[in-house]
XYZ file of N, CA, C and O in Angstrom:
528
model
N -14.742 -12.695 9.645
C -14.696 -12.212 8.281
C -13.510 -11.266 8.117
O -13.324 -10.336 8.885
N -12.704 -11.522 7.093
C -11.553 -10.668 6.816
C -12.028 -9.354 6.199
O -12.791 -9.354 5.231
N -11.588 -8.247 6.787
C -11.921 -6.934 6.238
C -10.718 -6.017 6.307
O -9.926 -6.080 7.249
N -10.601 -5.159 5.311
C -9.590 -4.099 5.261
C -10.323 -2.812 4.923
O -11.071 -2.765 3.939
N -10.093 -1.795 5.738
C -10.780 -0.520 5.527
C -9.747 0.588 5.465
O -9.031 0.838 6.441
N -9.695 1.261 4.309
C -8.768 2.377 4.125
C -9.414 3.692 4.546
O -10.635 3.851 4.437
N -8.577 4.601 4.972
C -9.021 5.958 5.274
C -7.833 6.891 5.135
O -6.684 6.438 5.041
N -8.113 8.195 5.119
C -7.045 9.177 5.109
C -6.803 9.861 3.780
O -5.961 10.753 3.693
N -7.522 9.444 2.756
C -7.349 10.112 1.473
C -7.934 11.510 1.490
O -8.569 11.932 2.460
N -7.704 12.235 0.406
C -8.231 13.580 0.317
C -7.572 14.364 -0.786
O -6.873 13.805 -1.639
N -7.827 15.672 -0.760
C -7.269 16.603 -1.748
C -6.138 17.379 -1.098
O -6.306 17.934 -0.005
N -4.992 17.403 -1.754
C -3.831 18.096 -1.199
C -3.072 18.759 -2.344
O -3.124 18.289 -3.481
N -2.389 19.842 -2.036
C -1.575 20.504 -3.049
C -0.251 19.764 -3.227
O 0.217 19.074 -2.305
N 0.334 19.930 -4.394
C 1.643 19.332 -4.646
C 2.632 19.779 -3.570
O 2.645 20.948 -3.173
N 3.434 18.822 -3.104
C 4.368 19.097 -2.024
C 3.807 18.792 -0.646
O 4.560 18.784 0.337
N 2.515 18.553 -0.572
C 1.868 18.269 0.697
C 1.992 16.816 1.112
O 2.654 16.010 0.440
N 1.349 16.481 2.227
C 1.446 15.132 2.808
C 0.067 14.596 3.166
O -0.854 15.369 3.468
N -0.045 13.292 3.149
C -1.211 12.577 3.635
C -0.739 11.291 4.297
O 0.297 10.739 3.902
N -1.504 10.807 5.269
C -1.236 9.498 5.840
C -2.462 8.625 5.641
O -3.537 8.937 6.156
N -2.286 7.557 4.901
C -3.356 6.597 4.704
C -3.293 5.526 5.777
O -2.209 5.114 6.193
N -4.467 5.079 6.208
C -4.568 3.999 7.182
C -5.304 2.824 6.571
O -6.227 3.010 5.781
N -4.898 1.639 6.966
C -5.557 0.400 6.538
C -5.851 -0.398 7.809
O -4.949 -1.012 8.387
N -7.098 -0.339 8.248
C -7.500 -1.040 9.467
C -7.952 -2.451 9.109
O -8.880 -2.622 8.309
N -7.297 -3.429 9.708
C -7.603 -4.821 9.422
C -8.480 -5.415 10.523
O -8.330 -5.068 11.698
N -9.388 -6.295 10.145
C -10.196 -7.031 11.121
C -10.428 -8.443 10.609
O -10.352 -8.704 9.403
N -10.694 -9.348 11.533
C -10.937 -10.738 11.155
C -9.663 -11.568 11.032
O -9.728 -12.765 10.767
N -8.512 -10.947 11.223
C -7.230 -11.640 11.190
C -6.182 -10.735 11.828
O -6.425 -9.543 12.043
N -5.033 -11.318 12.142
C -3.920 -10.544 12.701
C -3.055 -10.046 11.559
O -2.426 -10.828 10.843
N -3.039 -8.729 11.386
C -2.374 -8.147 10.228
C -0.891 -8.512 10.168
O -0.342 -8.719 9.089
N -0.237 -8.625 11.321
C 1.196 -8.902 11.310
C 1.512 -10.343 10.926
O 2.682 -10.708 10.773
N 0.514 -11.176 10.734
C 0.745 -12.533 10.248
C 0.894 -12.589 8.727
O 1.217 -13.639 8.166
N 0.647 -11.452 8.081
C 0.669 -11.387 6.614
C 1.415 -10.151 6.147
O 1.497 -9.149 6.863
N 1.918 -10.231 4.913
C 2.375 -9.013 4.258
C 1.135 -8.225 3.832
O 0.130 -8.801 3.398
N 1.221 -6.917 3.960
C 0.145 -6.012 3.558
C 0.700 -5.046 2.519
O 1.770 -4.454 2.719
N -0.022 -4.905 1.430
C 0.435 -4.028 0.357
C -0.487 -2.851 0.134
O -1.669 -2.886 0.493
N 0.075 -1.800 -0.433
C -0.694 -0.652 -0.913
C -0.559 -0.598 -2.433
O 0.561 -0.665 -2.961
N -1.686 -0.465 -3.095
C -1.741 -0.329 -4.538
C -2.485 0.957 -4.884
O -3.197 1.504 -4.045
N -2.324 1.399 -6.116
C -3.081 2.564 -6.566
C -3.503 2.354 -8.007
O -2.852 1.629 -8.767
N -4.612 3.001 -8.342
C -5.109 2.916 -9.707
C -5.655 4.269 -10.129
O -6.588 4.792 -9.510
N -5.055 4.823 -11.157
C -5.513 6.082 -11.739
C -6.462 5.768 -12.893
O -6.395 4.679 -13.474
N -7.333 6.704 -13.252
C -8.275 6.469 -14.343
C -7.566 6.062 -15.630
O -6.597 6.708 -16.040
N -8.017 4.973 -16.240
C -7.447 4.524 -17.500
C -6.129 3.804 -17.384
O -5.514 3.462 -18.405
N -5.668 3.576 -16.151
C -4.375 2.916 -15.959
C -4.550 1.625 -15.166
O -5.545 1.425 -14.472
N -3.558 0.759 -15.281
C -3.591 -0.486 -14.523
C -3.278 -0.223 -13.046
O -2.632 0.771 -12.708
N -3.748 -1.134 -12.226
C -3.433 -1.035 -10.796
C -1.949 -1.340 -10.605
O -1.431 -2.325 -11.148
N -1.253 -0.489 -9.846
C 0.175 -0.706 -9.614
C 0.483 -0.774 -8.130
O -0.141 -0.088 -7.309
N 1.462 -1.610 -7.813
C 1.869 -1.763 -6.432
C 2.775 -0.639 -5.997
O 3.770 -0.351 -6.656
N 2.436 -0.002 -4.898
C 3.178 1.141 -4.385
C 4.151 0.734 -3.289
O 5.312 1.151 -3.279
N 3.682 -0.088 -2.354
C 4.512 -0.462 -1.219
C 3.971 -1.733 -0.583
O 2.799 -2.066 -0.750
N 4.838 -2.413 0.134
C 4.440 -3.613 0.858
C 5.264 -3.712 2.129
O 6.461 -3.372 2.123
N 4.621 -4.168 3.205
C 5.321 -4.404 4.460
C 5.088 -5.861 4.841
O 3.954 -6.343 4.850
N 6.169 -6.568 5.130
C 6.041 -7.985 5.432
C 5.779 -8.190 6.916
O 5.890 -7.275 7.731
N 5.427 -9.416 7.249
C 5.298 -9.788 8.649
C 6.635 -9.558 9.348
O 7.681 -9.974 8.843
N 6.603 -8.895 10.475
C 7.828 -8.643 11.209
C 8.814 -7.745 10.502
O 9.995 -7.695 10.862
N 8.361 -7.006 9.486
C 9.243 -6.102 8.716
C 10.440 -6.826 8.128
O 11.520 -6.237 7.983
N 10.285 -8.100 7.764
C 11.399 -8.877 7.226
C 11.882 -8.323 5.896
O 13.081 -8.179 5.665
N 10.951 -8.076 4.979
C 11.317 -7.454 3.704
C 10.194 -6.528 3.281
O 9.037 -6.893 3.310
N 10.540 -5.323 2.948
C 9.554 -4.347 2.512
C 9.856 -3.935 1.080
O 10.958 -4.168 0.561
N 8.878 -3.306 0.457
C 9.000 -2.911 -0.943
C 8.455 -1.501 -1.151
O 7.449 -1.115 -0.542
N 9.145 -0.759 -2.022
C 8.639 0.533 -2.479
C 8.809 0.612 -3.995
O 9.860 0.236 -4.536
N 7.784 1.132 -4.655
C 7.882 1.457 -6.064
C 8.959 2.531 -6.232
O 9.061 3.443 -5.386
N 9.756 2.420 -7.275
C 10.869 3.359 -7.436
C 10.420 4.821 -7.379
O 11.103 5.661 -6.786
N 9.280 5.117 -7.958
C 8.844 6.509 -8.046
C 8.406 7.089 -6.709
O 8.214 8.311 -6.608
N 8.256 6.255 -5.685
C 7.839 6.781 -4.377
C 8.931 6.647 -3.319
O 8.762 7.130 -2.191
N 10.042 6.021 -3.669
C 11.130 5.857 -2.701
C 11.606 7.210 -2.213
O 11.789 8.143 -2.996
N 11.808 7.319 -0.909
C 12.247 8.571 -0.314
C 11.110 9.526 0.001
O 11.313 10.520 0.693
N 9.896 9.219 -0.510
C 8.742 10.083 -0.244
C 7.679 9.364 0.584
O 6.993 9.991 1.396
N 7.498 8.070 0.359
C 6.472 7.299 1.064
C 7.140 6.378 2.083
O 8.225 5.847 1.845
N 6.449 6.174 3.207
C 6.929 5.250 4.229
C 5.778 4.379 4.696
O 4.715 4.901 5.078
N 5.988 3.074 4.680
C 4.974 2.134 5.149
C 5.342 1.679 6.556
O 6.525 1.524 6.884
N 4.328 1.497 7.404
C 4.584 1.082 8.777
C 3.373 0.340 9.327
O 2.307 0.331 8.717
N 3.567 -0.292 10.471
C 2.485 -1.018 11.148
C 2.336 -0.533 12.582
O 3.311 -0.117 13.210
N 1.114 -0.622 13.093
C 0.859 -0.513 14.525
C 0.122 -1.789 14.898
O -1.085 -1.913 14.669
N 0.862 -2.744 15.433
C 0.264 -4.050 15.700
C -0.812 -3.978 16.787
O -1.774 -4.741 16.763
N -0.662 -3.061 17.720
C -1.674 -2.917 18.767
C -3.017 -2.495 18.176
O -4.074 -2.848 18.707
N -2.972 -1.742 17.085
C -4.197 -1.277 16.429
C -4.561 -2.136 15.225
O -5.565 -1.857 14.558
N -3.722 -3.124 14.921
C -3.963 -3.998 13.758
C -4.127 -3.171 12.479
O -5.017 -3.420 11.657
N -3.281 -2.186 12.342
C -3.401 -1.188 11.270
C -2.057 -0.989 10.576
O -1.005 -1.018 11.223
N -2.119 -0.802 9.267
C -0.946 -0.481 8.458
C -1.128 0.928 7.896
O -2.235 1.308 7.500
N -0.044 1.680 7.893
C -0.089 3.059 7.435
C 0.791 3.267 6.202
O 1.771 2.561 6.003
N 0.423 4.265 5.419
C 1.277 4.726 4.326
C 1.396 6.235 4.464
O 0.434 6.962 4.192
N 2.552 6.674 4.938
C 2.833 8.101 5.042
C 3.357 8.577 3.702
O 4.359 8.055 3.206
N 2.685 9.561 3.129
C 3.040 10.051 1.804
C 3.428 11.524 1.916
O 2.597 12.361 2.278
N 4.692 11.811 1.643
C 5.212 13.173 1.698
C 5.601 13.651 0.312
O 5.791 12.848 -0.608
N 5.734 14.963 0.177
C 6.137 15.563 -1.099
C 5.299 14.994 -2.249
O 5.839 14.548 -3.274
N 3.993 15.024 -2.074
C 3.104 14.443 -3.073
C 3.165 15.216 -4.386
O 3.363 16.434 -4.405
N 2.982 14.470 -5.467
C 3.032 15.025 -6.815
C 1.706 14.748 -7.513
O 1.011 13.780 -7.171
N 1.353 15.549 -8.511
C 0.090 15.299 -9.234
C 0.001 13.878 -9.792
O -1.101 13.305 -9.835
N 1.115 13.293 -10.176
C 1.091 11.933 -10.719
C 0.811 10.866 -9.656
O 0.635 9.698 -9.978
N 0.756 11.260 -8.382
C 0.357 10.329 -7.323
C -1.167 10.228 -7.204
O -1.671 9.408 -6.432
N -1.884 11.054 -7.944
C -3.348 11.036 -7.897
C -3.887 9.685 -8.356
O -3.545 9.198 -9.432
N -4.707 9.065 -7.503
C -5.253 7.737 -7.795
C -6.155 7.322 -6.644
O -6.186 7.966 -5.594
N -6.858 6.217 -6.846
C -7.511 5.536 -5.734
C -6.490 4.570 -5.143
O -5.877 3.790 -5.883
N -6.299 4.656 -3.843
C -5.328 3.813 -3.155
C -6.051 2.695 -2.409
O -7.035 2.939 -1.702
N -5.541 1.480 -2.586
C -6.122 0.299 -1.971
C -5.081 -0.397 -1.101
O -3.906 -0.477 -1.480
N -5.504 -0.929 0.031
C -4.639 -1.847 0.752
C -5.156 -3.265 0.532
O -6.344 -3.472 0.244
N -4.253 -4.215 0.645
C -4.596 -5.596 0.353
C -3.729 -6.542 1.167
O -2.597 -6.187 1.534
N -4.249 -7.727 1.427
C -3.518 -8.740 2.176
C -2.870 -9.731 1.225
O -3.537 -10.321 0.365
N -1.539 -9.899 1.390
C -0.799 -10.857 0.583
C -1.177 -12.272 1.014
O -1.709 -12.469 2.106
N -0.929 -13.232 0.167
C -1.223 -14.624 0.507
C -0.155 -15.223 1.412
O -0.344 -16.314 1.939
N 0.969 -14.519 1.621
C 2.038 -15.033 2.467
C 2.476 -13.984 3.482
O 1.985 -12.866 3.491
N 3.426 -14.368 4.310
C 3.939 -13.460 5.334
C 4.887 -12.420 4.736
O 5.139 -11.389 5.380
N 5.416 -12.705 3.560
C 6.478 -11.850 3.017
C 6.025 -11.200 1.711
O 5.187 -11.734 0.989
N 6.622 -10.061 1.419
C 6.289 -9.346 0.192
C 6.906 -10.092 -0.987
O 8.125 -10.273 -1.041
N 6.062 -10.518 -1.904
C 6.541 -11.186 -3.105
C 6.893 -10.120 -4.126
O 6.015 -9.428 -4.639
N 8.179 -9.988 -4.409
C 8.663 -8.933 -5.294
C 9.205 -9.562 -6.565
O 10.074 -10.424 -6.509
N 8.664 -9.132 -7.702
C 9.127 -9.634 -8.996
C 10.324 -8.798 -9.437
O 10.265 -7.569 -9.448
N 11.402 -9.479 -9.789
C 12.625 -8.801 -10.202
C 12.726 -8.875 -11.717
O 12.732 -9.943 -12.301
N 12.786 -7.727 -12.353
C 12.912 -7.683 -13.803
C 13.562 -6.377 -14.179
O 14.483 -5.922 -13.512
N 13.059 -5.763 -15.226
C 13.574 -4.445 -15.596
C 13.349 -3.472 -14.447
O 14.169 -2.588 -14.181
N 12.237 -3.655 -13.765
C 11.954 -2.905 -12.541
C 11.398 -3.886 -11.518
O 10.876 -4.935 -11.870
N 11.535 -3.536 -10.248
C 10.973 -4.367 -9.183
C 9.499 -4.009 -9.030
O 9.137 -2.835 -9.010
N 8.650 -5.031 -8.902
C 7.218 -4.799 -8.784
C 6.593 -5.792 -7.829
O 7.122 -6.878 -7.592
N 5.426 -5.410 -7.308
C 4.545 -6.360 -6.642
C 3.278 -6.437 -7.479
O 2.901 -5.465 -8.141
N 2.650 -7.629 -7.456
C 1.528 -7.861 -8.364
C 0.228 -8.065 -7.618
O 0.186 -8.766 -6.611
N -0.858 -7.487 -8.113
C -2.161 -7.663 -7.470
C -2.560 -9.126 -7.320
O -3.268 -9.477 -6.367
N -2.125 -9.989 -8.221
C -2.550 -11.392 -8.177
C -2.017 -12.138 -6.957
O -2.501 -13.216 -6.626
N -1.029 -11.564 -6.270
C -0.501 -12.182 -5.046
C -1.302 -11.799 -3.808
O -0.961 -12.203 -2.705
N -2.367 -11.017 -3.971
C -3.161 -10.502 -2.854
C -4.598 -10.997 -2.986
O -5.192 -10.920 -4.067
N -5.159 -11.494 -1.885
C -6.479 -12.115 -1.992
C -7.580 -11.405 -1.225
O -8.746 -11.798 -1.327
N -7.244 -10.394 -0.447
C -8.270 -9.582 0.203
C -7.934 -8.113 -0.012
O -6.777 -7.710 0.159
N -8.964 -7.325 -0.334
C -8.778 -5.929 -0.708
C -9.752 -5.044 0.044
O -10.889 -5.448 0.335
N -9.305 -3.824 0.315
C -10.205 -2.818 0.837
C -10.970 -2.150 -0.282
O -10.791 -2.470 -1.462
N -11.795 -1.172 0.084
C -12.669 -0.525 -0.895
C -11.986 0.646 -1.591
O -12.491 1.141 -2.603
N -10.861 1.087 -1.065
C -10.100 2.171 -1.678
C -10.406 3.532 -1.083
O -11.478 3.773 -0.531
N -9.428 4.424 -1.196
C -9.590 5.806 -0.759
C -8.945 6.710 -1.810
O -7.849 6.424 -2.308
N -9.637 7.784 -2.154
C -9.184 8.662 -3.233
C -8.123 9.634 -2.723
O -8.302 10.288 -1.691
N -7.035 9.725 -3.461
C -5.998 10.729 -3.217
C -5.904 11.598 -4.459
O -5.688 11.090 -5.559
N -6.076 12.902 -4.275
C -5.989 13.844 -5.390
C -4.955 14.910 -5.045
O -5.054 15.556 -3.992
N -3.972 15.065 -5.910
C -2.905 16.041 -5.698
C -3.008 17.093 -6.783
O -2.883 16.785 -7.971
N -3.237 18.317 -6.373
C -3.361 19.409 -7.335
C -2.005 20.060 -7.576
O -1.161 20.116 -6.687
N -1.839 20.555 -8.791
C -0.549 21.165 -9.156
C -0.383 22.542 -8.529
O -1.369 23.197 -8.175
């Protein structure tokens, strides 16, 4: 059974850091792209970052570039999202999800995005709250 379990969320002051973990089971995580999404109350779910199989192509939302870093530990079958210099607008429930392919599908338009519809397995989410 495919499962993704997030952990590492919490309450932090602005400027602080958190590291989210996404532990995968039932499949080899490095065979797929893994994405991180977030959803704030009253807002649509947005793609934050994605790491492809073998780190071939990765993605970051413009607003988190330079602050967030996505990585894998294949021995632990786990994907991480290191979040530094957190801002109140980063407050949301964060979800990890498995892409349907090995590579991050990035839509090119006015802004670059990844879409939830390209992901078919999701974790339960972990709350991140950043106080001002």
